[in-house]
XYZ file of C-alpha atoms in Angstrom:
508
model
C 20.422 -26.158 1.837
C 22.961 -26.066 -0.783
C 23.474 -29.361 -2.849
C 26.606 -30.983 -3.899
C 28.340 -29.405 -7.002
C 28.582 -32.387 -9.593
C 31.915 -34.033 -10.584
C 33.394 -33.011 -13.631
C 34.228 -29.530 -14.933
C 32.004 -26.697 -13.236
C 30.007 -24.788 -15.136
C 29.787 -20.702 -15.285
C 26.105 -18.646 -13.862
C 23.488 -18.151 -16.329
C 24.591 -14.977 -17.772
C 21.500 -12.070 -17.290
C 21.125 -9.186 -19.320
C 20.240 -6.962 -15.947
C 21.914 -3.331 -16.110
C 24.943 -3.706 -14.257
C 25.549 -1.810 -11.017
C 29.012 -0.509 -9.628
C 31.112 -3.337 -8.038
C 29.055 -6.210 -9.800
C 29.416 -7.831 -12.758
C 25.864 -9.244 -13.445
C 27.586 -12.054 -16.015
C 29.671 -13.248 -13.161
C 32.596 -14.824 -14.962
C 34.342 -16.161 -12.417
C 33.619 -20.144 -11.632
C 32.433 -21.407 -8.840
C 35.553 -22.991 -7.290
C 37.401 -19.420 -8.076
C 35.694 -17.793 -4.707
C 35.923 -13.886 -4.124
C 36.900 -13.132 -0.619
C 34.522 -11.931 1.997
C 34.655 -8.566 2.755
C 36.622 -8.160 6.108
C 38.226 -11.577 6.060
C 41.593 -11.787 3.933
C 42.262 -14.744 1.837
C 45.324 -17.122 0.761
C 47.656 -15.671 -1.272
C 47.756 -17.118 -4.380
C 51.132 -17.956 -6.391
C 50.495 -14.888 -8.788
C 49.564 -12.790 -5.576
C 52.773 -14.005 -3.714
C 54.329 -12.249 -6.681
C 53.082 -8.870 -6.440
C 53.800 -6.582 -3.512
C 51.705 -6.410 -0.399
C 50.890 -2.719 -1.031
C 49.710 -3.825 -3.958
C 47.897 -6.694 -2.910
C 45.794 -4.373 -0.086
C 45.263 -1.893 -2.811
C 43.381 -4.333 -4.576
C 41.338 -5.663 -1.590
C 40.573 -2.117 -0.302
C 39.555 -1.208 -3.826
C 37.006 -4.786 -3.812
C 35.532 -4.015 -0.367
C 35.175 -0.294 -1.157
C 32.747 -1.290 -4.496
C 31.160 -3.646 -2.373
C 30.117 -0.887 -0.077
C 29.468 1.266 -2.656
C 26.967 -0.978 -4.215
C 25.302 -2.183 -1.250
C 24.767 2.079 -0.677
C 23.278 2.394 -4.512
C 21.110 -0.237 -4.128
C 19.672 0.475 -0.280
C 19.369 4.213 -1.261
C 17.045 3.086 -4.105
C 15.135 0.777 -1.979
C 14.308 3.181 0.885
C 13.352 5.360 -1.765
C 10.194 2.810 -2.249
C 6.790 3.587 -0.257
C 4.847 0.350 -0.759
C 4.722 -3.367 -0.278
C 4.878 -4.061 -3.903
C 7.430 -1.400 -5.433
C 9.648 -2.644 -2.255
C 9.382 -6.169 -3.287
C 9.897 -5.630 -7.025
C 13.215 -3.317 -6.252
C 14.524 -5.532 -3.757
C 13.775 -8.421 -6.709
C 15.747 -6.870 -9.314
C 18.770 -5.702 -7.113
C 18.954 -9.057 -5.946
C 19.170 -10.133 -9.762
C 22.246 -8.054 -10.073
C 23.691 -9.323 -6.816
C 23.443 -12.960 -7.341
C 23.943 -13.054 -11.438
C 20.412 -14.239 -12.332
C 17.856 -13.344 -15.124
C 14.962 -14.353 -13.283
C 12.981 -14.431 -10.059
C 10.409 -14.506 -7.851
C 9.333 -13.071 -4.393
C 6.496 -14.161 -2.411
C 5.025 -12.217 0.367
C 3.592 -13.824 2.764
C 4.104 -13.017 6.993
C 4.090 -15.793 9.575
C 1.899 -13.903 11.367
C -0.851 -14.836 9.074
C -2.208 -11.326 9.526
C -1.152 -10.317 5.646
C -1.449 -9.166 3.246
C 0.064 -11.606 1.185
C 1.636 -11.155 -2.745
C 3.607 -12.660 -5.323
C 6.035 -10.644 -7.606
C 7.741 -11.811 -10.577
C 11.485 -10.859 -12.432
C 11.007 -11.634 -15.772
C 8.289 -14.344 -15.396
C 4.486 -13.920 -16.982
C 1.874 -14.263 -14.626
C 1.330 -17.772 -15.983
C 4.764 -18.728 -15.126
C 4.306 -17.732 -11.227
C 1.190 -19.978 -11.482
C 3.283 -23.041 -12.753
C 5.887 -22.338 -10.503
C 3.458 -22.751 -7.510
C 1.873 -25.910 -8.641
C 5.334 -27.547 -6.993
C 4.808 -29.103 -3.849
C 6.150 -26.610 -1.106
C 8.408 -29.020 0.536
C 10.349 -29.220 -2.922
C 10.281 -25.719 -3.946
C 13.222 -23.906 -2.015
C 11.694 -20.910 -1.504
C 7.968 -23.491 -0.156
C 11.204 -24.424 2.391
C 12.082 -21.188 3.839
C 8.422 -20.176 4.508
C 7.358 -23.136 6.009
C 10.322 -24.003 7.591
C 10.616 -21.170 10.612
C 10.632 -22.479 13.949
C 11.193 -20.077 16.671
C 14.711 -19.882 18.601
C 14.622 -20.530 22.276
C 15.384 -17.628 24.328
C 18.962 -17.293 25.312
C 20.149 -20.025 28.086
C 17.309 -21.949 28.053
C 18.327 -25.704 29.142
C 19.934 -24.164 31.562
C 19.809 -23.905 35.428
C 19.332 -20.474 37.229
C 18.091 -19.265 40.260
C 14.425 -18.261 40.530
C 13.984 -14.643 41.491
C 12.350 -13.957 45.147
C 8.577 -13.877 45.160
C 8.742 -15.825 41.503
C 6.103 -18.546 42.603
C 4.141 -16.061 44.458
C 0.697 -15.581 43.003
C 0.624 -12.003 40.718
C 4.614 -12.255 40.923
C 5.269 -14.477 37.518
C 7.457 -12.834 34.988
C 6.665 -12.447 31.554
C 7.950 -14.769 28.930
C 10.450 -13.403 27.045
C 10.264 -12.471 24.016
C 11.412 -15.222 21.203
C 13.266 -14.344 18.085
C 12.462 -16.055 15.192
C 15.239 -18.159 13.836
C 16.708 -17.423 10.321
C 17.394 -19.906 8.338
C 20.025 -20.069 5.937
C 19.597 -19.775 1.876
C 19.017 -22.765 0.060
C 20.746 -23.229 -3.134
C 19.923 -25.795 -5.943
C 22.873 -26.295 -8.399
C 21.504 -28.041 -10.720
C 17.946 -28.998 -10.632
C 17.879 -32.289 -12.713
C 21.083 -33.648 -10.582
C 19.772 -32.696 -7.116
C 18.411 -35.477 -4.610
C 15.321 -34.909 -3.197
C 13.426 -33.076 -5.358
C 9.913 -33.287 -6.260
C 9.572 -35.141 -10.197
C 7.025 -32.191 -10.364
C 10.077 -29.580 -9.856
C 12.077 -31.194 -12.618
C 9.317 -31.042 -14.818
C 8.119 -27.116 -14.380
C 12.280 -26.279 -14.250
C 12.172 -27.441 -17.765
C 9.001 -26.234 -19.154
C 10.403 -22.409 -17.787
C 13.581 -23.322 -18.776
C 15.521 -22.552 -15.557
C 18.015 -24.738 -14.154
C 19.405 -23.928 -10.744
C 17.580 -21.809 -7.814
C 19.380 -19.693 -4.895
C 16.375 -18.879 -2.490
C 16.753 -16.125 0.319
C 14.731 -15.812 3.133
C 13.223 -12.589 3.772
C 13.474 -13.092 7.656
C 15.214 -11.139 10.621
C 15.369 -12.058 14.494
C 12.932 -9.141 14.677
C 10.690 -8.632 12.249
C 10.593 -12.540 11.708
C 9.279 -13.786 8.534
C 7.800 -11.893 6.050
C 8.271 -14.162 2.816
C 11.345 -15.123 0.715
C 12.665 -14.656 -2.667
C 14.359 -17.027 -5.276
C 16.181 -16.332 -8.146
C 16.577 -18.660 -11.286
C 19.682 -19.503 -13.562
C 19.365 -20.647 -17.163
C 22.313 -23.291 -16.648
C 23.392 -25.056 -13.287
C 25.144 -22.459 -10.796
C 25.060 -20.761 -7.877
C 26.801 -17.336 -5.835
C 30.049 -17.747 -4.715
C 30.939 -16.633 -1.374
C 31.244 -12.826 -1.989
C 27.800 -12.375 -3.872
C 26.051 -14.886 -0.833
C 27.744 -12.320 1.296
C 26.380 -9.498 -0.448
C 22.784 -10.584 -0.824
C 22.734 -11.619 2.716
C 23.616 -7.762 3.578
C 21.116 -6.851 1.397
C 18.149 -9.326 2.310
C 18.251 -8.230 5.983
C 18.222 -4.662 5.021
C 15.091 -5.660 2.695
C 13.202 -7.481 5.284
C 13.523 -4.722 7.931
C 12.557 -2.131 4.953
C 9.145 -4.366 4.367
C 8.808 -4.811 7.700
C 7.823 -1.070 8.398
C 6.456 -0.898 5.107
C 3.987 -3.607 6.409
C 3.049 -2.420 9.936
C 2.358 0.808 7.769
C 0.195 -0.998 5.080
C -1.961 -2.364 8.207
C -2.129 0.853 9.730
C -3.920 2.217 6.696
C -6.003 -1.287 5.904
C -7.622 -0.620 9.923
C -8.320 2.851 9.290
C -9.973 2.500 6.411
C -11.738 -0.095 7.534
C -12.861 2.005 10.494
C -13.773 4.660 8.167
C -15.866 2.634 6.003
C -17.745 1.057 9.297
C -18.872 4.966 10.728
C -20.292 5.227 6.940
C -23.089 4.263 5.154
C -22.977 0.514 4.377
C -25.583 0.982 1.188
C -27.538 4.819 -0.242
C -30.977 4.464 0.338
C -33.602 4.088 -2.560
C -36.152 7.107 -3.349
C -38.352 7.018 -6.283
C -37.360 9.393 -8.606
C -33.805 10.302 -7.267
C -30.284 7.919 -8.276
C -27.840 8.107 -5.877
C -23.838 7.188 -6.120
C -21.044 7.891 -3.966
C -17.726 7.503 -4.691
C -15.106 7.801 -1.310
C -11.338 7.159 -0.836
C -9.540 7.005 2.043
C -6.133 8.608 2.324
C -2.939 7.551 3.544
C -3.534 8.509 7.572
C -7.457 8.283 7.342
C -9.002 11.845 7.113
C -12.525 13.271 8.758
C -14.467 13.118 5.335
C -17.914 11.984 5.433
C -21.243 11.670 3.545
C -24.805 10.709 4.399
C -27.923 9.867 2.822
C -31.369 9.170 4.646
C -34.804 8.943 3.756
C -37.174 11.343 5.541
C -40.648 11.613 6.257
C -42.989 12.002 2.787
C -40.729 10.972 0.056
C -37.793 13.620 0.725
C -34.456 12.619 1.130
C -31.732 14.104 2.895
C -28.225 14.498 1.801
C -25.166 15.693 3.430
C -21.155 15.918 3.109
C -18.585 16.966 5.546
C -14.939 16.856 6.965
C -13.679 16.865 10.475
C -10.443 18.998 11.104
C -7.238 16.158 11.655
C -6.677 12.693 10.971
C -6.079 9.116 11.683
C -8.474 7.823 14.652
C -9.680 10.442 16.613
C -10.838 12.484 13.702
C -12.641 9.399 12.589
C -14.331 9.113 16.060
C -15.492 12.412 15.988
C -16.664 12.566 12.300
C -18.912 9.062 13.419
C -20.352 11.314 16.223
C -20.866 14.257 13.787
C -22.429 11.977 11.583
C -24.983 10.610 13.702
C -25.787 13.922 15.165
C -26.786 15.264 12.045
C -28.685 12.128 11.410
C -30.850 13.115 14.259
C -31.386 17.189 13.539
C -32.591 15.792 10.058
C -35.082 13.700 11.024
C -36.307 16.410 13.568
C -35.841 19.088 11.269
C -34.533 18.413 8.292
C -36.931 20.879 5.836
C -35.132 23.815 7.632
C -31.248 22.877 7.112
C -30.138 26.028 8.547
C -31.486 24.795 11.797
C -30.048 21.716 11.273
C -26.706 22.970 11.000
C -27.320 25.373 13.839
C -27.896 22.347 15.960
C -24.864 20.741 14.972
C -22.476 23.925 15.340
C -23.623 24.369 18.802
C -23.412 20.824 19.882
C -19.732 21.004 18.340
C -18.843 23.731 20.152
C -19.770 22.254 23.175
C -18.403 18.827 23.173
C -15.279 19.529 21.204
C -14.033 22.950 21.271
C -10.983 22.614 20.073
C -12.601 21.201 16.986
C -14.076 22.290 13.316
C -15.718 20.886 10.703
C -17.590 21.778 7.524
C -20.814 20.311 6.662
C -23.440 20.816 3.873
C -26.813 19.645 4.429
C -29.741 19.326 1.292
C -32.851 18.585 2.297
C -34.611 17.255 -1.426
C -37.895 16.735 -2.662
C -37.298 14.423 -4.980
C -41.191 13.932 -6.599
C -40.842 18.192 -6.811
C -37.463 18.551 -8.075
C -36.363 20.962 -5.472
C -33.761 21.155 -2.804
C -33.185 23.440 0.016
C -29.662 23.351 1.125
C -27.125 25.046 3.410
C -24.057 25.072 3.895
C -21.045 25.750 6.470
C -17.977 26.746 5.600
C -18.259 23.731 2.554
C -17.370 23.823 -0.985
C -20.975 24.838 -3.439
C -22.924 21.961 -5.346
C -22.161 21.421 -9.044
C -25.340 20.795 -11.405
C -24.423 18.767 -14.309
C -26.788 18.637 -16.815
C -27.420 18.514 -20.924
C -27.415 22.864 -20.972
C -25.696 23.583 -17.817
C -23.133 22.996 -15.928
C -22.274 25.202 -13.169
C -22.311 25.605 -9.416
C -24.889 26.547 -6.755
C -24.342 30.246 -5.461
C -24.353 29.423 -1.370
C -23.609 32.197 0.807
C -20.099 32.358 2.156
C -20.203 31.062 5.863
C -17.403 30.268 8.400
C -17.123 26.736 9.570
C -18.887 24.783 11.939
C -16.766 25.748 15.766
C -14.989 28.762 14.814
C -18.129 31.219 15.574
C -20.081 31.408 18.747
C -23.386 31.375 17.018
C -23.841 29.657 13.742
C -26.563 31.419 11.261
C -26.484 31.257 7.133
C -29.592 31.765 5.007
C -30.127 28.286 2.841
C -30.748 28.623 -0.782
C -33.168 26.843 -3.202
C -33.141 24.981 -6.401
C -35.387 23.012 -8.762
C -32.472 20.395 -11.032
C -34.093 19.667 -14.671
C -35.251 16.439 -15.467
C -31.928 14.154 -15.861
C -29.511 16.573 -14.067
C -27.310 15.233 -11.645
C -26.407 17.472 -8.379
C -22.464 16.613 -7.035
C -21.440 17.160 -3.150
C -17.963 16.711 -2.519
C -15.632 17.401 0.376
C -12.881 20.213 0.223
C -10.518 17.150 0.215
C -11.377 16.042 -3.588
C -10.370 20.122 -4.721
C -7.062 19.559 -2.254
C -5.968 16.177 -3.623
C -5.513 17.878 -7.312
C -2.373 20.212 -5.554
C -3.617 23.299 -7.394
C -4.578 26.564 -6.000
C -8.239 27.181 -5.385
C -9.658 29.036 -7.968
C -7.427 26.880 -10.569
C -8.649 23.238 -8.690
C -12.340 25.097 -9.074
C -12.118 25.570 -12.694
C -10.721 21.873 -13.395
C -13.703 20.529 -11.611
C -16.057 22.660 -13.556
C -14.596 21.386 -16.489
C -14.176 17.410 -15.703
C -17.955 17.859 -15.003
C -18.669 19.622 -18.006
C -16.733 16.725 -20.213
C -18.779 13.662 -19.012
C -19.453 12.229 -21.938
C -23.767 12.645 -23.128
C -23.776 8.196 -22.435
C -22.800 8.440 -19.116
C -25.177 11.240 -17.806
C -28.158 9.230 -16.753
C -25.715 7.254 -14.748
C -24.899 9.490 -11.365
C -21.955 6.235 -10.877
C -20.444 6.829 -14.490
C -20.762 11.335 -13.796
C -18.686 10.519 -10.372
C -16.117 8.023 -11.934
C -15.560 10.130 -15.027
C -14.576 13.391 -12.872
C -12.535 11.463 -10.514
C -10.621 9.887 -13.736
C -10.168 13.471 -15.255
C -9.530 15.409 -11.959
C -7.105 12.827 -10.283
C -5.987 11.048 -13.232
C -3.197 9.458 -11.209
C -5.489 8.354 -8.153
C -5.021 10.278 -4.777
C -1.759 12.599 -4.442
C 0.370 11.209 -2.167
C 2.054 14.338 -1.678
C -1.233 15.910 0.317
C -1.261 13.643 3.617
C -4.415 12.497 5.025
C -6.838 14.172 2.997
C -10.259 11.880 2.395
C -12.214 12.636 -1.087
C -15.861 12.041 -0.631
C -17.724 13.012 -4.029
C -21.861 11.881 -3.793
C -23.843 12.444 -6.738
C -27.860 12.543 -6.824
C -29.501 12.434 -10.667
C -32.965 13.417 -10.860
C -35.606 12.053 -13.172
């Protein structure tokens, strides 16, 4: 709610140093009792307007409503242009700025759902400043209002009588409740913190330790999409938006909120999948004398069919394995589970032949899934002996990484698990030195870097070959050192649904 502007001579916005943006004026020089018309609604002529002509006079109103618009286009073009919660919120937090003549700000995330995720984003406040802020009882704090404060609307015409449709009391006849929009409520400004009634002592005193002196909070709220949080922005002397800038923000909050809103059923999307992925995997790597095992594995966008394994076997081996499912999102994850747990099996049957292993799996693939592949490698290792026998289908070679070598296991080229009618590759053989470290990875790690194969090859040979001589009895220090170098920016999010499993095994 907006308080009463005090008696006496009103006082001009806090004047921010924001970039300005076509059709505002961030220093907002016009008082508050000199009120911009809405866009769409004509005004009363003033004395010096009664003056002028009225072509003149709809020149100038065209020309205000047409920077309006063309504003409200920038700054939606730049927003859209966002692909996460928190860019969204911190765009949507600085256009607002501009909009409503303020320095400073905050935005809280934080869905009535209570489903998350939830976040706080600051404009030109430390992170210590968000922490004072919040130390201010909700029901003081505008923006504390507008999130607690949400009640849902009753559906249209309730109150009132109407006729019950035939068969309505009849058991297995009763309608479904209609849906309820949530209501919005309106912004709350605070004109002048020391002056207003109602307010917590506690919000007088954190106003002036930040130094801010009036508030206009928005709620970041539709019928639709309900609430998803609100924003507030601060002024360094008592004001608030007149008319046209309360106008404008309003156009641009619901915008926001619908933005986020998509943003955030797609942020859940990704949080279950990975979560799903993470389930069908390994929860911990086993522990064999004389091996060191660490796995490093990141889920992309849609939720890929990249998966790793590592199981004990009978007499001190230990089996390790790495593969990816053809497609994404759920289905590929169901099938990479079943994959998974199939190979599982073949390995403790017959794990010291992994060309049979393999075999196995390629014809129970082709038989339960047709219109499926997937690549798999499968090392069967001997830890106490230093020696692995591995094959491999249709998968990326091993890298060794050691003190006087670094370079990759020659495996026999081999079509992919599905695409032949009979699966057959001869395995190959080798003894690691005392202290190297042996890396499986999935095709998806070499993808991720956006590079042709032979080039993303040659930059994994040499991220490998840079691990610094402290990190190389650590397999977890070899993995996160060639993820840094490789993918130096994290996972491209130009290359859509594409896991990167990378498990490294160090041998004493």
């Amino acid at each position: 709610m907006a308080s009463n502007a005090p008696v006496g001579k009103p006082t001009d916005m806090s004047s921010p140093r924001l970039p300005k943006v076509a059709g505002i004026d961030s220093t907002v020089p016009a008082p508050p009792h000199t009120v911009a018309p809405l866009p769409g609604v004509p005004s009363a002529a003033t004395p010096s307007d009664a003056a002028l002509p009225p072509g003149v006079l709809i020149q100038d109103r065209l020309a205000s409503w047409v920077s309006d618009l063309t504003t409200l286009h920038e700054l939606t073009e730049r927003l859209i242009k966002t692909d996460s919660l928190d860019g969204a919120l911190r765009e949507m937090l600085g256009a607002g700025a501009a909009l409503v003549g303020a320095r400073r700000g905050m935005a809280v995330l934080e869905p009535a759902d209570g489903l998350g995720p939830t976040s706080t984003i600051g404009l030109g406040l430390a992170h210590a400043d968000l922490g004072t802020i919040e130390t201010v009882p909700r029901g003081s704090g505008s923006y504390g209002r507008l999130l607690d404060g949400l009640p849902e609307a009753e559906p249209p015409g309730a109150g009132l009588p109407h006729a019950e449709p035939p068969g309505a009391g009849l058991p297995g006849n009763s309608p479904a409740a209609p849906r309820r929009p949530a209501r919005v409520p309106e912004p709350i400004a605070i004109r002048d913190v020391r002056t207003e009634e109602g307010l917590d002592p506690r919000h007088r005193e954190v106003a002036a330790r930040l130094g801010y002196a009036a508030s206009y909070a928005l709620p970041l709220a539709t019928e639709e999409a309900g609430r998803l949080g609100a924003a507030v922005w601060l002024y360094d002397e008592p004001a608030e938006p007149d008319e046209r800038r309360r106008h404008l923000i309003g156009l641009y909050g619901r915008f926001a909120t619908e933005h986020l809103a998509r943003l955030l059923q797609v942020e859940r999307a990704r949080a279950r999948v990975a979560t799903v992925a993470e389930e069908l995997l390994p929860s911990r790597l086993p522990r064999v004398p004389g091996v060191r095992l660490a796995v490093r594995h990141l889920t992309g966008p849609q939720g890929g069919g990249d998966w790793y394994d590592a199981l004990p076997l009978p007499e001190g081996a230990l089996g390790l394995a790495v593969g990816s499912v053809s497609g994404t999102g759920p289905s590929a994850l169901a099938a990479m589970g079943r994959l998974r747990a199939s190979l599982r099996a073949y390995a403790v049957m017959e794990g010291e032949d992994p060309v049979a292993v393999l075999s196995d799996l390629e014809l129970l693939l082709r038989l339960t899934e047709p219109a499926r592949s997937a690549t798999a490698l499968f090392a069967y290792a001997e830890p106490a002996q230093r020696r692995i026998v591995l094959a491999g289908a249709g998968h990326a070679p091993p890298l060794v990484v050691g003190d006087h070598r670094t370079e990759f296991v020659e495996t026999s080229l081999s079509a992919p698990l599905g695409m032949l009618t009979c699966w057959e590759a001869p395995s190959v053989e080798l003894s690691p030195a005392p202290g190297e470290t042996v890396l499986l990875y999935t095709d998806g790690l070499l993808r991720r870097t956006g590079d042709a194969t032979d080039r993303a090859f040659a930059r994994l040979h040499a991220a490998a070959a840079s691990v610094p001589r402290a990190d190389r009895s650590d397999p977890g220090a070899v993995a996160d050192h060639v993820l840094r170098t490789l993918l130096p920016g994290g996972l491209d999010p130009a290359v859509e649904g594409e896991d990167v499993v990378l498990l490294a095994a160090r041998f004493e």
